[in-house]
Amino acid sequence: MSDHLIGGIEPPYYTVVFTSVRTGDDEEAYAETARRMEELVRDVPGFLGHESARTPGGIGITVGYFRDEEAIAAWRADAEHQGAMRRGRADWYERYSVHVGRVERSYRFDHR
Amino acid sequence: MSDHLIGGIEPPYYTVVFTSVRTGDDEEAYAETARRMEELVRDVPGFLGHESARTPGGIGITVGYFRDEEAIAAWRADAEHQGAMRRGRADWYERYSVHVGRVERSYRFDHR
């Protein structure tokens, strides 16, 4: 598993925080769609990266990093992504929240 | 484990995204300090909540929600928190990144 962290992007940029509780249904189709979305989002101009963590039996948090609002809008408008979101609401997510923030400062620490 | 999600806060507010890779050292002291910090931060005026997820063997993501910059500054200035951050850099974190974002919009979904 990659333990790369996203950092060192010059502000301003945007974080899209997506927190979710899964239904646990249909694990395989979910994983396949998640992989496909990770592939697809890389083609969005202004997409800067994403990070995900999920505590077993708990919540998941995904953070998407985008250069500007246009990049976020382009990703939201993607037809295949819209299909995945519909499927997510129907089958995969018990609930979720999304928080779109404009980042004006960031910092990082590396032990080495 | 709680599967409550933070949502429905009236913008504007702030998200502090903290992503980290742990050293794996000193697990017990880390957990104790984390619990103490969760207790302490609740006393900060303008603290709105937090969420955490960690993929076993992977990265951790914690999101703190704050009403304004003053609340974030107060939490950063807390002496006990500063001690924990120093300890974190010395012993617990291989690396981390922090992204402070001003949230202008958010949405949520609940299956029920």
PDB file of C-alpha atoms in Angstrom:
ATOM      1  CA  MET A   1       0.000   0.000   0.000  1.00  0.00           C
ATOM      2  CA  SER A   2       1.251   3.452  -0.871  1.00  0.00           C
ATOM      3  CA  ASP A   3       2.062   5.691   2.057  1.00  0.00           C
ATOM      4  CA  HIS A   4       2.708   8.719  -0.062  1.00  0.00           C
ATOM      5  CA  LEU A   5       1.038  11.862   1.300  1.00  0.00           C
ATOM      6  CA  ILE A   6      -0.143  14.754  -0.781  1.00  0.00           C
ATOM      7  CA  GLY A   7       1.581  17.952   0.258  1.00  0.00           C
ATOM      8  CA  GLY A   8       3.556  20.866  -1.053  1.00  0.00           C
ATOM      9  CA  ILE A   9       0.855  22.132  -3.396  1.00  0.00           C
ATOM     10  CA  GLU A  10       0.990  25.902  -3.748  1.00  0.00           C
ATOM     11  CA  PRO A  11      -2.214  27.526  -2.340  1.00  0.00           C
ATOM     12  CA  PRO A  12      -4.840  28.393  -3.224  1.00  0.00           C
ATOM     13  CA  TYR A  13      -6.320  24.999  -4.042  1.00  0.00           C
ATOM     14  CA  TYR A  14      -9.393  23.051  -2.936  1.00  0.00           C
ATOM     15  CA  THR A  15     -10.022  20.050  -0.732  1.00  0.00           C
ATOM     16  CA  VAL A  16     -13.194  18.011  -1.215  1.00  0.00           C
ATOM     17  CA  VAL A  17     -13.696  16.028   1.995  1.00  0.00           C
ATOM     18  CA  PHE A  18     -15.988  13.045   1.487  1.00  0.00           C
ATOM     19  CA  THR A  19     -16.893  11.110   4.654  1.00  0.00           C
ATOM     20  CA  SER A  20     -19.024   7.999   4.388  1.00  0.00           C
ATOM     21  CA  VAL A  21     -20.583   5.033   6.079  1.00  0.00           C
ATOM     22  CA  ARG A  22     -20.896   2.063   3.741  1.00  0.00           C
ATOM     23  CA  THR A  23     -23.797  -0.381   3.595  1.00  0.00           C
ATOM     24  CA  GLY A  24     -21.334  -3.254   3.153  1.00  0.00           C
ATOM     25  CA  ASP A  25     -23.390  -4.496   0.190  1.00  0.00           C
ATOM     26  CA  ASP A  26     -21.967  -5.443  -3.129  1.00  0.00           C
ATOM     27  CA  GLU A  27     -18.334  -5.102  -2.088  1.00  0.00           C
ATOM     28  CA  GLU A  28     -16.866  -6.293  -5.363  1.00  0.00           C
ATOM     29  CA  ALA A  29     -18.766  -3.964  -7.676  1.00  0.00           C
ATOM     30  CA  TYR A  30     -17.983  -1.112  -5.295  1.00  0.00           C
ATOM     31  CA  ALA A  31     -14.246  -1.819  -5.385  1.00  0.00           C
ATOM     32  CA  GLU A  32     -14.277  -2.084  -9.161  1.00  0.00           C
ATOM     33  CA  THR A  33     -16.120   1.207  -9.528  1.00  0.00           C
ATOM     34  CA  ALA A  34     -13.805   2.893  -7.020  1.00  0.00           C
ATOM     35  CA  ARG A  35     -10.801   1.786  -9.091  1.00  0.00           C
ATOM     36  CA  ARG A  36     -12.420   3.042 -12.270  1.00  0.00           C
ATOM     37  CA  MET A  37     -13.172   6.429 -10.695  1.00  0.00           C
ATOM     38  CA  GLU A  38      -9.546   6.773  -9.525  1.00  0.00           C
ATOM     39  CA  GLU A  39      -8.465   6.187 -13.113  1.00  0.00           C
ATOM     40  CA  LEU A  40     -11.037   8.555 -14.591  1.00  0.00           C
ATOM     41  CA  VAL A  41     -10.470  11.497 -12.254  1.00  0.00           C
ATOM     42  CA  ARG A  42      -6.794  11.679 -13.290  1.00  0.00           C
ATOM     43  CA  ASP A  43      -7.929  12.966 -16.679  1.00  0.00           C
ATOM     44  CA  VAL A  44      -9.705  15.972 -15.145  1.00  0.00           C
ATOM     45  CA  PRO A  45      -7.633  19.130 -15.749  1.00  0.00           C
ATOM     46  CA  GLY A  46      -6.827  20.616 -12.349  1.00  0.00           C
ATOM     47  CA  PHE A  47      -7.141  17.360 -10.412  1.00  0.00           C
ATOM     48  CA  LEU A  48      -4.136  17.268  -8.051  1.00  0.00           C
ATOM     49  CA  GLY A  49      -4.533  13.950  -6.249  1.00  0.00           C
ATOM     50  CA  HIS A  50      -6.590  12.125  -3.655  1.00  0.00           C
ATOM     51  CA  GLU A  51      -6.181  10.194  -0.412  1.00  0.00           C
ATOM     52  CA  SER A  52      -8.428   7.655   1.276  1.00  0.00           C
ATOM     53  CA  ALA A  53      -8.595   5.923   4.635  1.00  0.00           C
ATOM     54  CA  ARG A  54     -11.228   3.628   6.100  1.00  0.00           C
ATOM     55  CA  THR A  55     -11.300   2.256   9.619  1.00  0.00           C
ATOM     56  CA  PRO A  56     -12.529  -1.355   9.455  1.00  0.00           C
ATOM     57  CA  GLY A  57     -16.139  -1.319  10.610  1.00  0.00           C
ATOM     58  CA  GLY A  58     -16.041   2.477  10.839  1.00  0.00           C
ATOM     59  CA  ILE A  59     -16.167   5.505   8.646  1.00  0.00           C
ATOM     60  CA  GLY A  60     -14.234   6.240   5.482  1.00  0.00           C
ATOM     61  CA  ILE A  61     -12.682   9.563   4.579  1.00  0.00           C
ATOM     62  CA  THR A  62     -11.566  10.486   1.080  1.00  0.00           C
ATOM     63  CA  VAL A  63      -9.961  13.826   0.313  1.00  0.00           C
ATOM     64  CA  GLY A  64      -9.765  15.037  -3.273  1.00  0.00           C
ATOM     65  CA  TYR A  65      -7.381  17.888  -4.111  1.00  0.00           C
ATOM     66  CA  PHE A  66      -8.270  20.231  -6.967  1.00  0.00           C
ATOM     67  CA  ARG A  67      -6.678  23.379  -8.387  1.00  0.00           C
ATOM     68  CA  ASP A  68      -9.929  25.339  -8.724  1.00  0.00           C
ATOM     69  CA  GLU A  69     -13.718  25.236  -8.727  1.00  0.00           C
ATOM     70  CA  GLU A  70     -13.722  24.535 -12.471  1.00  0.00           C
ATOM     71  CA  ALA A  71     -11.877  21.271 -11.870  1.00  0.00           C
ATOM     72  CA  ILE A  72     -14.377  20.227  -9.179  1.00  0.00           C
ATOM     73  CA  ALA A  73     -17.299  21.112 -11.454  1.00  0.00           C
ATOM     74  CA  ALA A  74     -15.797  19.157 -14.355  1.00  0.00           C
ATOM     75  CA  TRP A  75     -15.443  16.064 -12.180  1.00  0.00           C
ATOM     76  CA  ARG A  76     -18.981  16.372 -10.853  1.00  0.00           C
ATOM     77  CA  ALA A  77     -20.311  16.707 -14.402  1.00  0.00           C
ATOM     78  CA  ASP A  78     -18.542  13.589 -15.714  1.00  0.00           C
ATOM     79  CA  ALA A  79     -21.262  11.206 -16.931  1.00  0.00           C
ATOM     80  CA  GLU A  80     -19.577   8.034 -15.719  1.00  0.00           C
ATOM     81  CA  HIS A  81     -18.935   9.628 -12.334  1.00  0.00           C
ATOM     82  CA  GLN A  82     -22.579  10.695 -12.125  1.00  0.00           C
ATOM     83  CA  GLY A  83     -23.634   7.108 -12.772  1.00  0.00           C
ATOM     84  CA  ALA A  84     -21.318   5.911 -10.009  1.00  0.00           C
ATOM     85  CA  MET A  85     -22.738   8.509  -7.594  1.00  0.00           C
ATOM     86  CA  ARG A  86     -26.292   7.345  -8.339  1.00  0.00           C
ATOM     87  CA  ARG A  87     -25.243   3.742  -7.772  1.00  0.00           C
ATOM     88  CA  GLY A  88     -23.512   4.808  -4.559  1.00  0.00           C
ATOM     89  CA  ARG A  89     -26.648   6.401  -3.182  1.00  0.00           C
ATOM     90  CA  ALA A  90     -28.809   3.440  -4.211  1.00  0.00           C
ATOM     91  CA  ASP A  91     -26.567   0.610  -3.008  1.00  0.00           C
ATOM     92  CA  TRP A  92     -23.249   1.403  -1.374  1.00  0.00           C
ATOM     93  CA  TYR A  93     -23.608   4.274   1.068  1.00  0.00           C
ATOM     94  CA  GLU A  94     -25.699   4.372   4.177  1.00  0.00           C
ATOM     95  CA  ARG A  95     -24.843   8.063   4.321  1.00  0.00           C
ATOM     96  CA  TYR A  96     -22.170  10.548   3.385  1.00  0.00           C
ATOM     97  CA  SER A  97     -21.171  14.183   3.781  1.00  0.00           C
ATOM     98  CA  VAL A  98     -19.169  16.409   1.452  1.00  0.00           C
ATOM     99  CA  HIS A  99     -17.310  19.578   2.494  1.00  0.00           C
ATOM    100  CA  VAL A 100     -15.680  21.706  -0.213  1.00  0.00           C
ATOM    101  CA  GLY A 101     -12.965  23.985   1.163  1.00  0.00           C
ATOM    102  CA  ARG A 102     -10.670  26.565  -0.346  1.00  0.00           C
ATOM    103  CA  VAL A 103      -7.175  26.024   1.057  1.00  0.00           C
ATOM    104  CA  GLU A 104      -5.168  29.157   1.804  1.00  0.00           C
ATOM    105  CA  ARG A 105      -2.405  27.480   3.797  1.00  0.00           C
ATOM    106  CA  SER A 106      -0.911  24.072   4.343  1.00  0.00           C
ATOM    107  CA  TYR A 107       2.171  22.614   5.936  1.00  0.00           C
ATOM    108  CA  ARG A 108       3.923  19.299   6.222  1.00  0.00           C
ATOM    109  CA  PHE A 109       6.370  17.364   8.290  1.00  0.00           C
ATOM    110  CA  ASP A 110       8.775  14.643   7.242  1.00  0.00           C
ATOM    111  CA  HIS A 111      10.767  12.832   9.876  1.00  0.00           C
ATOM    112  CA  ARG A 112      13.710  12.090   7.618  1.00  0.00           C
TER     113      ARG A 112
ATOM    114  CA  MET B   1     -17.664   2.434  17.037  1.00  0.00           C
ATOM    115  CA  SER B   2     -19.652   5.556  16.255  1.00  0.00           C
ATOM    116  CA  ASP B   3     -20.718   5.945  12.669  1.00  0.00           C
ATOM    117  CA  HIS B   4     -22.057   9.428  13.122  1.00  0.00           C
ATOM    118  CA  LEU B   5     -20.989  11.792  10.357  1.00  0.00           C
ATOM    119  CA  ILE B   6     -20.510  15.503  10.768  1.00  0.00           C
ATOM    120  CA  GLY B   7     -22.778  17.426   8.433  1.00  0.00           C
ATOM    121  CA  GLY B   8     -25.376  20.120   8.309  1.00  0.00           C
ATOM    122  CA  ILE B   9     -23.090  22.863   9.628  1.00  0.00           C
ATOM    123  CA  GLU B  10     -24.002  26.243   8.165  1.00  0.00           C
ATOM    124  CA  PRO B  11     -21.115  27.607   6.013  1.00  0.00           C
ATOM    125  CA  PRO B  12     -18.767  29.284   6.244  1.00  0.00           C
ATOM    126  CA  TYR B  13     -16.672  27.074   8.489  1.00  0.00           C
ATOM    127  CA  TYR B  14     -13.223  25.489   8.274  1.00  0.00           C
ATOM    128  CA  THR B  15     -11.900  21.996   7.726  1.00  0.00           C
ATOM    129  CA  VAL B  16      -8.421  21.109   8.951  1.00  0.00           C
ATOM    130  CA  VAL B  17      -7.361  18.001   7.035  1.00  0.00           C
ATOM    131  CA  PHE B  18      -4.556  16.139   8.777  1.00  0.00           C
ATOM    132  CA  THR B  19      -3.116  13.165   6.862  1.00  0.00           C
ATOM    133  CA  SER B  20      -0.414  11.054   8.445  1.00  0.00           C
ATOM    134  CA  VAL B  21       1.797   8.009   8.293  1.00  0.00           C
ATOM    135  CA  ARG B  22       2.587   6.633  11.716  1.00  0.00           C
ATOM    136  CA  THR B  23       5.905   5.177  12.849  1.00  0.00           C
ATOM    137  CA  GLY B  24       4.063   2.431  14.718  1.00  0.00           C
ATOM    138  CA  ASP B  25       6.157   3.174  17.814  1.00  0.00           C
ATOM    139  CA  ASP B  26       4.784   3.643  21.255  1.00  0.00           C
ATOM    140  CA  GLU B  27       1.227   2.714  20.358  1.00  0.00           C
ATOM    141  CA  GLU B  28      -0.160   2.941  23.874  1.00  0.00           C
ATOM    142  CA  ALA B  29       1.117   6.417  24.707  1.00  0.00           C
ATOM    143  CA  TYR B  30      -0.095   7.588  21.313  1.00  0.00           C
ATOM    144  CA  ALA B  31      -3.618   6.275  21.932  1.00  0.00           C
ATOM    145  CA  GLU B  32      -3.726   7.827  25.372  1.00  0.00           C
ATOM    146  CA  THR B  33      -2.596  11.200  24.040  1.00  0.00           C
ATOM    147  CA  ALA B  34      -5.086  11.009  21.159  1.00  0.00           C
ATOM    148  CA  ARG B  35      -7.898  10.423  23.651  1.00  0.00           C
ATOM    149  CA  ARG B  36      -6.734  13.330  25.780  1.00  0.00           C
ATOM    150  CA  MET B  37      -6.596  15.636  22.744  1.00  0.00           C
ATOM    151  CA  GLU B  38     -10.152  14.655  21.754  1.00  0.00           C
ATOM    152  CA  GLU B  39     -11.284  15.626  25.227  1.00  0.00           C
ATOM    153  CA  LEU B  40      -9.309  18.867  25.288  1.00  0.00           C
ATOM    154  CA  VAL B  41     -10.335  20.182  21.875  1.00  0.00           C
ATOM    155  CA  ARG B  42     -14.004  20.097  22.880  1.00  0.00           C
ATOM    156  CA  ASP B  43     -13.339  23.031  25.186  1.00  0.00           C
ATOM    157  CA  VAL B  44     -12.124  25.235  22.337  1.00  0.00           C
ATOM    158  CA  PRO B  45     -14.813  27.801  21.488  1.00  0.00           C
ATOM    159  CA  GLY B  46     -15.754  27.331  17.835  1.00  0.00           C
ATOM    160  CA  PHE B  47     -14.669  23.675  17.657  1.00  0.00           C
ATOM    161  CA  LEU B  48     -17.470  21.883  15.778  1.00  0.00           C
ATOM    162  CA  GLY B  49     -16.335  18.263  15.747  1.00  0.00           C
ATOM    163  CA  HIS B  50     -13.832  15.890  14.209  1.00  0.00           C
ATOM    164  CA  GLU B  51     -13.673  12.604  12.300  1.00  0.00           C
ATOM    165  CA  SER B  52     -10.878  10.084  11.887  1.00  0.00           C
ATOM    166  CA  ALA B  53     -10.189   7.047   9.743  1.00  0.00           C
ATOM    167  CA  ARG B  54      -7.089   4.918   9.404  1.00  0.00           C
ATOM    168  CA  THR B  55      -6.572   2.086   6.939  1.00  0.00           C
ATOM    169  CA  PRO B  56      -4.641  -0.693   8.726  1.00  0.00           C
ATOM    170  CA  GLY B  57      -1.061  -0.475   7.493  1.00  0.00           C
ATOM    171  CA  GLY B  58      -1.896   2.643   5.529  1.00  0.00           C
ATOM    172  CA  ILE B  59      -2.497   6.318   6.022  1.00  0.00           C
ATOM    173  CA  GLY B  60      -4.689   8.050   8.568  1.00  0.00           C
ATOM    174  CA  ILE B  61      -6.923  11.016   7.860  1.00  0.00           C
ATOM    175  CA  THR B  62      -8.379  13.229  10.564  1.00  0.00           C
ATOM    176  CA  VAL B  63     -10.666  16.148   9.748  1.00  0.00           C
ATOM    177  CA  GLY B  64     -11.283  18.838  12.350  1.00  0.00           C
ATOM    178  CA  TYR B  65     -14.231  21.197  11.859  1.00  0.00           C
ATOM    179  CA  PHE B  66     -13.964  24.739  13.223  1.00  0.00           C
ATOM    180  CA  ARG B  67     -16.211  27.782  13.042  1.00  0.00           C
ATOM    181  CA  ASP B  68     -13.461  30.282  12.259  1.00  0.00           C
ATOM    182  CA  GLU B  69      -9.731  30.957  12.120  1.00  0.00           C
ATOM    183  CA  GLU B  70      -9.760  32.132  15.734  1.00  0.00           C
ATOM    184  CA  ALA B  71     -10.894  28.672  16.857  1.00  0.00           C
ATOM    185  CA  ILE B  72      -8.096  27.010  14.851  1.00  0.00           C
ATOM    186  CA  ALA B  73      -5.534  29.442  16.279  1.00  0.00           C
ATOM    187  CA  ALA B  74      -6.759  28.806  19.838  1.00  0.00           C
ATOM    188  CA  TRP B  75      -6.383  25.054  19.381  1.00  0.00           C
ATOM    189  CA  ARG B  76      -2.895  25.409  17.900  1.00  0.00           C
ATOM    190  CA  ALA B  77      -1.864  27.652  20.802  1.00  0.00           C
ATOM    191  CA  ASP B  78      -3.027  25.231  23.516  1.00  0.00           C
ATOM    192  CA  ALA B  79       0.051  24.314  25.575  1.00  0.00           C
ATOM    193  CA  GLU B  80      -0.903  20.673  26.102  1.00  0.00           C
ATOM    194  CA  HIS B  81      -1.670  20.327  22.394  1.00  0.00           C
ATOM    195  CA  GLN B  82       1.687  21.867  21.522  1.00  0.00           C
ATOM    196  CA  GLY B  83       3.398  19.304  23.737  1.00  0.00           C
ATOM    197  CA  ALA B  84       1.507  16.508  21.980  1.00  0.00           C
ATOM    198  CA  MET B  85       2.509  17.874  18.566  1.00  0.00           C
ATOM    199  CA  ARG B  86       6.180  17.940  19.589  1.00  0.00           C
ATOM    200  CA  ARG B  87       5.913  14.374  20.843  1.00  0.00           C
ATOM    201  CA  GLY B  88       4.161  13.427  17.608  1.00  0.00           C
ATOM    202  CA  ARG B  89       6.989  14.773  15.475  1.00  0.00           C
ATOM    203  CA  ALA B  90       9.632  13.147  17.681  1.00  0.00           C
ATOM    204  CA  ASP B  91       8.073   9.699  18.059  1.00  0.00           C
ATOM    205  CA  TRP B  92       4.743   8.953  16.409  1.00  0.00           C
ATOM    206  CA  TYR B  93       4.662  10.330  12.891  1.00  0.00           C
ATOM    207  CA  GLU B  94       6.832   9.364  10.000  1.00  0.00           C
ATOM    208  CA  ARG B  95       5.278  12.306   8.181  1.00  0.00           C
ATOM    209  CA  TYR B  96       2.103  14.340   7.961  1.00  0.00           C
ATOM    210  CA  SER B  97       0.408  17.063   5.960  1.00  0.00           C
ATOM    211  CA  VAL B  98      -2.114  19.676   7.054  1.00  0.00           C
ATOM    212  CA  HIS B  99      -4.505  21.521   4.744  1.00  0.00           C
ATOM    213  CA  VAL B 100      -6.668  24.304   6.192  1.00  0.00           C
ATOM    214  CA  GLY B 101      -9.711  25.071   4.052  1.00  0.00           C
ATOM    215  CA  ARG B 102     -12.549  27.533   4.271  1.00  0.00           C
ATOM    216  CA  VAL B 103     -15.796  25.717   3.476  1.00  0.00           C
ATOM    217  CA  GLU B 104     -18.340  27.640   1.447  1.00  0.00           C
ATOM    218  CA  ARG B 105     -20.599  24.711   0.615  1.00  0.00           C
ATOM    219  CA  SER B 106     -21.362  21.229   1.812  1.00  0.00           C
ATOM    220  CA  TYR B 107     -24.001  18.594   1.257  1.00  0.00           C
ATOM    221  CA  ARG B 108     -25.023  15.271   2.665  1.00  0.00           C
ATOM    222  CA  PHE B 109     -26.934  12.141   1.885  1.00  0.00           C
ATOM    223  CA  ASP B 110     -28.788   9.812   4.218  1.00  0.00           C
ATOM    224  CA  HIS B 111     -30.226   6.618   2.853  1.00  0.00           C
ATOM    225  CA  ARG B 112     -33.062   6.419   5.362  1.00  0.00           C
TER     226      ARG B 112
END
